[in-house]
Tab-separated table of C-alpha atoms in Angstrom:
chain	number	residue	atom	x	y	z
A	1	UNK	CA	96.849	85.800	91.646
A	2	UNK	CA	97.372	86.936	95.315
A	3	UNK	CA	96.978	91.016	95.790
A	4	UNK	CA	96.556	93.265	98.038
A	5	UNK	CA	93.856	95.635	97.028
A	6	UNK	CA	91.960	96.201	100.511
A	7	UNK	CA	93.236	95.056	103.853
A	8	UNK	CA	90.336	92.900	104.700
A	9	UNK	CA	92.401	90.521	101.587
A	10	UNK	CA	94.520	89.451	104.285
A	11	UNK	CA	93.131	87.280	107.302
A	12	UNK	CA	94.380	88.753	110.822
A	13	UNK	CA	96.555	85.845	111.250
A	14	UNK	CA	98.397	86.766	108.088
A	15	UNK	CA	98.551	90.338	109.304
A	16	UNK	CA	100.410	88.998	112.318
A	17	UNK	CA	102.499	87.125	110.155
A	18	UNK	CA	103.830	90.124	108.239
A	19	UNK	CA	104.092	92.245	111.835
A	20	UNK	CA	106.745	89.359	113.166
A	21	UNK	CA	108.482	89.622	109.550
A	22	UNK	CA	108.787	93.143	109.685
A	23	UNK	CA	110.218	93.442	113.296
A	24	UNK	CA	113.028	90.183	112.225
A	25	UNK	CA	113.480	92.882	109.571
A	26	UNK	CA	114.319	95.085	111.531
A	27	UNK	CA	116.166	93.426	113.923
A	28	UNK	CA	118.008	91.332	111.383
A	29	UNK	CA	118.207	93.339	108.018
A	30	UNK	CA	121.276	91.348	106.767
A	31	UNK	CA	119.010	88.699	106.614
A	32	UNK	CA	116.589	90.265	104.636
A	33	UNK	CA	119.454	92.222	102.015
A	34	UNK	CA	118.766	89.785	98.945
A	35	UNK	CA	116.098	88.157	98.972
A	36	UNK	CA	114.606	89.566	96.056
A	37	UNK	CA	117.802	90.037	94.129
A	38	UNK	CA	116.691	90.122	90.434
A	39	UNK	CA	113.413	91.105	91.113
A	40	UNK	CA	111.511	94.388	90.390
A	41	UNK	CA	109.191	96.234	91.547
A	42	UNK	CA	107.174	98.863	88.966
A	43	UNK	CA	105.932	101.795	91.084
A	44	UNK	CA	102.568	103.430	89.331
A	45	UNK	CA	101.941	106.684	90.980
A	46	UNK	CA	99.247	107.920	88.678
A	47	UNK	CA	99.012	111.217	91.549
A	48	UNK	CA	101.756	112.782	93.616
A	49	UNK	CA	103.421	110.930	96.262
A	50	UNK	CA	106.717	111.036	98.249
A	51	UNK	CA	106.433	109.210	101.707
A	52	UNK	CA	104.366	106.196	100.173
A	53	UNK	CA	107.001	106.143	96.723
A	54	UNK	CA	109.594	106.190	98.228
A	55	UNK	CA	108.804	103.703	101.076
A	56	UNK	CA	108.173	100.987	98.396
A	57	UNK	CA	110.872	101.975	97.087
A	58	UNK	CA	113.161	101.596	99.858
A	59	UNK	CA	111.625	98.427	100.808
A	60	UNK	CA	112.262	96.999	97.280
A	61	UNK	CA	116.152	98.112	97.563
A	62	UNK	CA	116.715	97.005	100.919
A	63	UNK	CA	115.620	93.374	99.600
A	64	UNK	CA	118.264	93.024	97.143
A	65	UNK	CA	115.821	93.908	94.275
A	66	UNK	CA	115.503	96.718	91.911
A	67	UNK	CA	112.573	99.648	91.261
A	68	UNK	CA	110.804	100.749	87.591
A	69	UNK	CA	108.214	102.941	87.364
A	70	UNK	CA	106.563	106.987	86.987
A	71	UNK	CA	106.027	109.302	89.687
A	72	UNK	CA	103.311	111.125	87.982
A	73	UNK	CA	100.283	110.585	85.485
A	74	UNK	CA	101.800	113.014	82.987
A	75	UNK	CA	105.147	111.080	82.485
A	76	UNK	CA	103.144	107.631	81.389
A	77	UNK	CA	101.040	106.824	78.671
A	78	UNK	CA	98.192	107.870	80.854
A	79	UNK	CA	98.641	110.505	79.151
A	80	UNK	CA	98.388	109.311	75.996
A	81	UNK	CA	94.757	107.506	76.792
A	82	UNK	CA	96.213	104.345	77.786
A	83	UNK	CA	93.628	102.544	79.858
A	84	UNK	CA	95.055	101.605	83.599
A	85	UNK	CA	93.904	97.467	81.833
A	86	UNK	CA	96.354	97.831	78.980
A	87	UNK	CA	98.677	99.449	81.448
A	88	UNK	CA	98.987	96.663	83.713
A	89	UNK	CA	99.034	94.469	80.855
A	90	UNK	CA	102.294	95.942	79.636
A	91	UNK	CA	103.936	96.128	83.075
A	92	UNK	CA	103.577	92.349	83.636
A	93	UNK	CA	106.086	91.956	80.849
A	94	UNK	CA	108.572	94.176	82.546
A	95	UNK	CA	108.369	93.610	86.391
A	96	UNK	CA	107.949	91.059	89.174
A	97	UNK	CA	105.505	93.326	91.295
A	98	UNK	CA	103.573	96.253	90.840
A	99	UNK	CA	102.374	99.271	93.397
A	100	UNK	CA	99.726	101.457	92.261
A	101	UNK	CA	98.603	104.972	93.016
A	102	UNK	CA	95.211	106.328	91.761
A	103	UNK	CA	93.006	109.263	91.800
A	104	UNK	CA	90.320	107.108	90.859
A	105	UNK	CA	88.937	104.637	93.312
A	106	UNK	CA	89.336	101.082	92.314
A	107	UNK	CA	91.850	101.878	89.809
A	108	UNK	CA	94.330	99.020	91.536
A	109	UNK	CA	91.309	96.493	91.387
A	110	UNK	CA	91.308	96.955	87.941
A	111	UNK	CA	94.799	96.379	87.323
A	112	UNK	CA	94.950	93.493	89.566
A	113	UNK	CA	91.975	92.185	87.547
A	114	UNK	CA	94.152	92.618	83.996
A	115	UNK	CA	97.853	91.801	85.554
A	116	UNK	CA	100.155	88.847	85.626
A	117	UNK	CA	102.094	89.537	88.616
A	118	UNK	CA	100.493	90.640	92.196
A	119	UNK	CA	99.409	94.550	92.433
A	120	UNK	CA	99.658	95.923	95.640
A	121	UNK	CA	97.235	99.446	96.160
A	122	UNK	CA	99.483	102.815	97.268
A	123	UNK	CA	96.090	104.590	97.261
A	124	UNK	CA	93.074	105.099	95.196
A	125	UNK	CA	91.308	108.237	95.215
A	126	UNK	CA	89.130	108.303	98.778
A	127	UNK	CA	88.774	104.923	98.664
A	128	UNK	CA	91.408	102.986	100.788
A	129	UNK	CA	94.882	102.742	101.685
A	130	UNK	CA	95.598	99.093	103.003
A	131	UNK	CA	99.492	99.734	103.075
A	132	UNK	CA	99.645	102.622	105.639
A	133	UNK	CA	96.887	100.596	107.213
A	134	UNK	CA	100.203	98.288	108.022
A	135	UNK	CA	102.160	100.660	108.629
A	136	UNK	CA	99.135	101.639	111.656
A	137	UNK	CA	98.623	98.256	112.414
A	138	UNK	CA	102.597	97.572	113.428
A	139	UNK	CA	102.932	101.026	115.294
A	140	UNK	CA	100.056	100.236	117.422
A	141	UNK	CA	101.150	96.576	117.901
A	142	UNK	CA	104.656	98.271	119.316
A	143	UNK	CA	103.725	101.067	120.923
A	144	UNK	CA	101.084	99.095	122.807
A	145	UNK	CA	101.871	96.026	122.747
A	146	UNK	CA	98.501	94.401	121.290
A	147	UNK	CA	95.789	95.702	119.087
A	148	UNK	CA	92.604	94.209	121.399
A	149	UNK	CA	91.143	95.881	123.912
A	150	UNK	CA	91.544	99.654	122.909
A	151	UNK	CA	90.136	102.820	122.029
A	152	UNK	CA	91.204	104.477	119.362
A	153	UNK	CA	89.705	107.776	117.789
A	154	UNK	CA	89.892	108.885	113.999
A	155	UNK	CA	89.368	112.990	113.948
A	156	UNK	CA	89.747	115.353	111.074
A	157	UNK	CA	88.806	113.890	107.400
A	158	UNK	CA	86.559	110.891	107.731
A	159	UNK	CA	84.837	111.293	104.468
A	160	UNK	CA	88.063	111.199	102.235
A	161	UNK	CA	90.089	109.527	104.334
A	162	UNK	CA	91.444	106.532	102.817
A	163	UNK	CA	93.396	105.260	105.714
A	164	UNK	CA	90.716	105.770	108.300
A	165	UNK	CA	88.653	103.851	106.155
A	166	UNK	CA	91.244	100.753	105.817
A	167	UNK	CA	92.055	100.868	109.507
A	168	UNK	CA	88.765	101.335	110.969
A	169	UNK	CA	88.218	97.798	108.138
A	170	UNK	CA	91.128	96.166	110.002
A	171	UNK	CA	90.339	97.213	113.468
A	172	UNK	CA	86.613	95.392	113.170
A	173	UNK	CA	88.063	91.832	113.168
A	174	UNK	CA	90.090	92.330	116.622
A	175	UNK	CA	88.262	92.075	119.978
A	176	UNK	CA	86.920	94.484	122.259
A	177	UNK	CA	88.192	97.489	120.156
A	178	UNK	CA	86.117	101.235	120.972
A	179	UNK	CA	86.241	103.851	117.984
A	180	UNK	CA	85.698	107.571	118.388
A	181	UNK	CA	84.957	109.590	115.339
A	182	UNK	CA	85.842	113.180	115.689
A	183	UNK	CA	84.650	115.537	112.576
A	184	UNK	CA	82.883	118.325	111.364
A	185	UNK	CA	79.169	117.029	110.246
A	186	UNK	CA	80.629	117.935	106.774
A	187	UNK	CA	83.619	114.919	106.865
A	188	UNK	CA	81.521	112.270	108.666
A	189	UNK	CA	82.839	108.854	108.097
A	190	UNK	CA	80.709	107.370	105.105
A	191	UNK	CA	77.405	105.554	105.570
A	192	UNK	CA	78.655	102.616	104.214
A	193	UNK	CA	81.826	102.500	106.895
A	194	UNK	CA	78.967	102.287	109.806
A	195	UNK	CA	76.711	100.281	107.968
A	196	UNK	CA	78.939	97.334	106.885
A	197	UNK	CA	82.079	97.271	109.294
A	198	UNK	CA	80.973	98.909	112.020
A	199	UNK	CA	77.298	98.208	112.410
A	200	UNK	CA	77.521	94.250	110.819
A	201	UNK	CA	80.527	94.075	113.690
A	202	UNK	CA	79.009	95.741	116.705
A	203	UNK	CA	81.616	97.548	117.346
A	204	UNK	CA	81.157	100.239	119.688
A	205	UNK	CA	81.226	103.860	118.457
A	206	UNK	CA	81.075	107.643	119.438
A	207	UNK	CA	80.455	110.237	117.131
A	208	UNK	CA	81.487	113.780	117.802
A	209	UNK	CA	82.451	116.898	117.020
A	210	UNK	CA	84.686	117.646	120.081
A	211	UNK	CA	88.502	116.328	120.110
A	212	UNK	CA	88.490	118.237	124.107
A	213	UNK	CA	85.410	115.614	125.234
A	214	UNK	CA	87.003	112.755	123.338
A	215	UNK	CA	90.766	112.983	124.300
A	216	UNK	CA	90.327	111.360	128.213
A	217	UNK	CA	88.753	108.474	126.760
A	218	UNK	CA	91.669	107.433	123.771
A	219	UNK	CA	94.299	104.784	123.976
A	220	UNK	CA	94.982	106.300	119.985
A	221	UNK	CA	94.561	109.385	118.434
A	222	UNK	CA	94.746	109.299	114.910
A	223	UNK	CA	94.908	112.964	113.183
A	224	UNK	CA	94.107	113.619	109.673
A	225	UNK	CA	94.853	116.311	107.180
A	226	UNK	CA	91.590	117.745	105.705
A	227	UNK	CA	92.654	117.038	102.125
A	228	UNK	CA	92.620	119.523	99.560
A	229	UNK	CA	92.630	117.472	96.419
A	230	UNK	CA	89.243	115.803	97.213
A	231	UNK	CA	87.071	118.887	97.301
A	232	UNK	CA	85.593	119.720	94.429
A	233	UNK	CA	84.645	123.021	95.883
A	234	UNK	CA	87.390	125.206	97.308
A	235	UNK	CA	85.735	127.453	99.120
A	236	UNK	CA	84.641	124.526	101.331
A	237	UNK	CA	88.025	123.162	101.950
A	238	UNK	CA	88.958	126.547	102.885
A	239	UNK	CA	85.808	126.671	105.284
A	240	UNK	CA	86.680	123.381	106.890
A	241	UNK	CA	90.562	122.931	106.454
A	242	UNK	CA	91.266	124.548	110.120
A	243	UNK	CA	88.576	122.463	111.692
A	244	UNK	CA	91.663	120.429	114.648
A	245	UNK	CA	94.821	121.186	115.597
A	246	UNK	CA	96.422	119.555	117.846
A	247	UNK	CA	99.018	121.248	120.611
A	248	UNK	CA	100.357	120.435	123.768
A	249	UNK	CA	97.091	122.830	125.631
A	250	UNK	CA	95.063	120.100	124.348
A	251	UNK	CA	97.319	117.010	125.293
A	252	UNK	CA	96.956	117.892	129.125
A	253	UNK	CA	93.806	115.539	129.948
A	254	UNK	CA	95.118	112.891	127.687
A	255	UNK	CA	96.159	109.629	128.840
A	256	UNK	CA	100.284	109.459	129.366
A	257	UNK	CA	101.020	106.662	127.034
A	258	UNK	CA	98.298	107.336	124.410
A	259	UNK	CA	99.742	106.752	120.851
A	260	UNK	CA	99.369	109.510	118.270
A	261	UNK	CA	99.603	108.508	115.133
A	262	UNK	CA	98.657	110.996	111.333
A	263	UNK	CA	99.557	108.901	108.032
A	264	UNK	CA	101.070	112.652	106.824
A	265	UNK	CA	101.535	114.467	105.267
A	266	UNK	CA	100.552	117.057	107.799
A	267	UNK	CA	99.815	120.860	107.486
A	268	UNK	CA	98.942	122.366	110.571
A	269	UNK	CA	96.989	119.707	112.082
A	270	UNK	CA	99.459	118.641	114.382
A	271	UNK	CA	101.416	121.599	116.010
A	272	UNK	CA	105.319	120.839	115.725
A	273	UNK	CA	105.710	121.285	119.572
A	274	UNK	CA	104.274	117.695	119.989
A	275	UNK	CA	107.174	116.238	118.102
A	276	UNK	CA	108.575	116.384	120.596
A	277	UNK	CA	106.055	115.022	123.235
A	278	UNK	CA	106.967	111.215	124.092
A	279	UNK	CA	103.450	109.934	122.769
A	280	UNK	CA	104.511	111.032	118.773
A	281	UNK	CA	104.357	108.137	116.925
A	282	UNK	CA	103.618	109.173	113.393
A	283	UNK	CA	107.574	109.429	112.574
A	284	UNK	CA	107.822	105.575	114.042
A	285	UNK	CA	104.951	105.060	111.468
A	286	UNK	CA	107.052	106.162	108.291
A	287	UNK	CA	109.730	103.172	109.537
A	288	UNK	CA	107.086	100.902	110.038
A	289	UNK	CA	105.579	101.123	107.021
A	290	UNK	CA	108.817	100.533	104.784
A	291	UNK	CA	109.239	97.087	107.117
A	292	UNK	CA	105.781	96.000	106.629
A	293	UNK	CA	106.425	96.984	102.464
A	294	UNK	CA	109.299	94.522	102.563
A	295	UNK	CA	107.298	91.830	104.697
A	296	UNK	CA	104.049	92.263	102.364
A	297	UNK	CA	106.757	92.187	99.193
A	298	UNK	CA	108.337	89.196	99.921
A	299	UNK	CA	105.069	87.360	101.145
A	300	UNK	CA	103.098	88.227	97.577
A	301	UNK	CA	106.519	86.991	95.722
A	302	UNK	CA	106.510	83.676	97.571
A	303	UNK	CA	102.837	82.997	96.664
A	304	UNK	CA	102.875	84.399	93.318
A	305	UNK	CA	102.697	80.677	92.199
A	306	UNK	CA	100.125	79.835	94.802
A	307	UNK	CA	97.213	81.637	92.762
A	308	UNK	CA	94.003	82.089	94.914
A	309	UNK	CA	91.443	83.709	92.716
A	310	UNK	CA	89.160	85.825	94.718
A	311	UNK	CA	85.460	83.843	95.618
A	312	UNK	CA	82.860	86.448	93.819
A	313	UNK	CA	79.308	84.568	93.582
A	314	UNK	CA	77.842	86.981	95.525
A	315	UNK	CA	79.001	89.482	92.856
A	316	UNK	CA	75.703	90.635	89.994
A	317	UNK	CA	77.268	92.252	86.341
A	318	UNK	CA	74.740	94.442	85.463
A	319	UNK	CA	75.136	97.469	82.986
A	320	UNK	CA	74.138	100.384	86.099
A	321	UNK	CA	76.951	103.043	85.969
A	322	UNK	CA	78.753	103.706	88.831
A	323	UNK	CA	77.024	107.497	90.234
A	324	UNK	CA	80.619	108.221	91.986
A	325	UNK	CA	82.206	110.392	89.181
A	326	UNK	CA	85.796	109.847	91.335
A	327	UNK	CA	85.370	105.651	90.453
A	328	UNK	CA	87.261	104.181	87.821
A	329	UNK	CA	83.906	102.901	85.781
A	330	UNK	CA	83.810	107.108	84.807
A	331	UNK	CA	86.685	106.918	82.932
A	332	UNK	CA	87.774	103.398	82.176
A	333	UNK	CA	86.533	101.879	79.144
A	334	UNK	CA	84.431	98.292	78.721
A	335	UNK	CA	84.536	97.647	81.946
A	336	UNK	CA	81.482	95.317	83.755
A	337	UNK	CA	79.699	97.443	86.581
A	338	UNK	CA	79.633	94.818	88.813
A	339	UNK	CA	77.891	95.657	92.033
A	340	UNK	CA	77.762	93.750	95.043
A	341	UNK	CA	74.325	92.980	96.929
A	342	UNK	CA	74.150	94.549	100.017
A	343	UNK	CA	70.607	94.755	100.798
A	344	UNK	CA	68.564	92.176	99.242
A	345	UNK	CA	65.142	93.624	100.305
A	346	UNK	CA	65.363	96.999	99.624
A	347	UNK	CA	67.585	95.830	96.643
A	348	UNK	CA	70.474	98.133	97.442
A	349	UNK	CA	73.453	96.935	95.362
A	350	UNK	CA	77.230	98.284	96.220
A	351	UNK	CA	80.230	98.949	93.554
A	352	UNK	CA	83.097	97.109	93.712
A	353	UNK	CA	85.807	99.253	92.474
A	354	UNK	CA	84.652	102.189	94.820
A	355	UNK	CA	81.917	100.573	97.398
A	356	UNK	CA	79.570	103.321	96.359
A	357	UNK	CA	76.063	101.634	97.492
A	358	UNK	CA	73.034	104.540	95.932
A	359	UNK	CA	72.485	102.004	93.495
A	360	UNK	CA	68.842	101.450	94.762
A	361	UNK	CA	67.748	99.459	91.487
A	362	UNK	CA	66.807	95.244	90.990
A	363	UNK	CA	68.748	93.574	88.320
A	364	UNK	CA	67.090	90.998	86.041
């Protein structure tokens, strides 16, 4: 079954696919206004949500189909104890399609793993975000006019930051592409990130701790909130939750046709003077992300016959628990811990569901 559970599942030839389906979308909606009439999508939004809900949603509407589903983990059987396995399950017999939201990272793998119909990941947890990574993807595309050649800088949240993560994953297969990483030492982009994209890719990076140095140099800038619900201590989010903010002062030495782009919702990163500054892009984001839901819907529908099961020799089951306690292996029950090898000589092994690698441990 074809998903879409990170957005390295999609080759970047298929990305540009969906891009020139979602601008004939846009150009052409009538074309577009039932071709999924009869079909329906299930949203799962096992955590709060309104920009990426309701873009789904919108996208399944404007196709001609119809929408089931919760907006919160209270109103489901989660509640209950039902297992996010025997949830999917049960949603296969209802639905054509299925969206998923999760606190827990790799949640949507899971289902994906246990579904009959494609899942399609809204979120999970800190992990990754691959459909605002679309959403990214086609705002760049149009406000630039290509993808290559650019340099684009991630500041704020690096750590948590799901769609820095899925972007910075997309970014590595295009040419001749510079990232800045802008962060307090305590929301550095994960080891992993540099290690296995950036590193494997060489793909030129800066890390800093200064948005003034770093704002000359970007073709991008894309803001982050510093996200309250993934701190387990509050007293640090309070320390670091003021860390940017971006105003006009500090758009001065910027380039004139730089794209700023923040997957929102936003606090007080972004002061609400640039709204109105020409190079605001994150509201042209929010459109661009419901035409690249439609284009990614009716793509998965079309192959839902075509079933491509996902190539995993170089996966090991092994019975090592996850260490993450924010994966889905904590709470999830009879689940393999499958962990990927990573590092054969040092016999570092990497979790699937979350890409936690501190397993350090050989496996018989």
């Amino acid at each position: 079954m074809r998903n879409l559970i990170d957005i390295v599942d999609f080759s970047v030839q298929e990305l540009k696919e969906l891009m020139d389906t979602a601008c004939d979308i846009d150009l052409h909606p009538e074309k577009y206004s039932e071709r999924c009439k009869g079909k329906k999508l299930a949203t799962l939004f096992f955590e709060p949500s309104t920009r990426t809900r309701l873009s789904f949603e919108a996208a399944m509407l404007e196709l001609g189909g119809s929408v089931i589903g919760f907006s919160d983990a209270s109103s489901s059987s989660a509640a209950k104890g039902e297992s996010v396995a025997d949830t999917a399950k049960v949603i296969s017999c209802y639905a054509d399609i299925i969206a998923m939201r999760h606190p827990k990272e790799g949640a949507p793998y899971v289902a994906s793993k246990n579904a009959t119909i494609p899942v399609i990941n809204a979120g999970d947890g800190g992990h990754c975000h691959p459909t605002q990574t679309l959403a990214d993807l086609l705002t760049i595309y149009r406000q630039k006019g290509k993808i290559e050649g650019i340099t684009v800088g991630f500041c704020g949240d690096l750590k948590y930051g799901r769609t820095v993560h899925s972007l910075i994953a997309a970014l590595a297969r295009y040419n001749n592409i510079n990232i800045v990483l802008i962060s307090p030492n305590e929301l550095k982009i994960p080891d992993y990130i540099k290690e296995e994209i950036l590193d494997k890719n060489s793909m030129p990076y800066l890390e800093t701790t200064s948005l003034e140095e770093a704002m000359p140099k970007l073709d991008v800038l894309y803001m982050t909130r510093v996200q309250r619900e993934r701190f387990d201590d509050p007293k640090v989010y309070e320390r670091l939750k003021n860390s940017y903010i971006l105003t006009l002062d500090k758009l001065e030495t910027a380039k004139k046709d730089m794209c700023i782009l923040h997957p929102l919702p936003r606090v007080n990163e972004i002061s609400v003077a640039v709204d109105k500054d020409e190079r605001a892009c994150y509201f042209k984001q929010v459109l661009n992300g419901k035409l690249m839901r439609m284009a990614l819907i009716l793509k998965l529908l079309a192959e839902k016959d075509a079933c491509q099961d996902k190539d995993e020799k170089n996966l090991v089951v092994n019975k090592i628990c996850c260490n993450n306690p924010r994966c889905i292996t904590s709470v999830e029950q009879e689940l393999d811990n499958i962990f990927k090898l990573t590092d054969k000589k040092n016999g570092i092994y990497r979790c699937i569901y979350c890409e936690n690698q501190s397993i350090k441990k050989e496996i018989d």
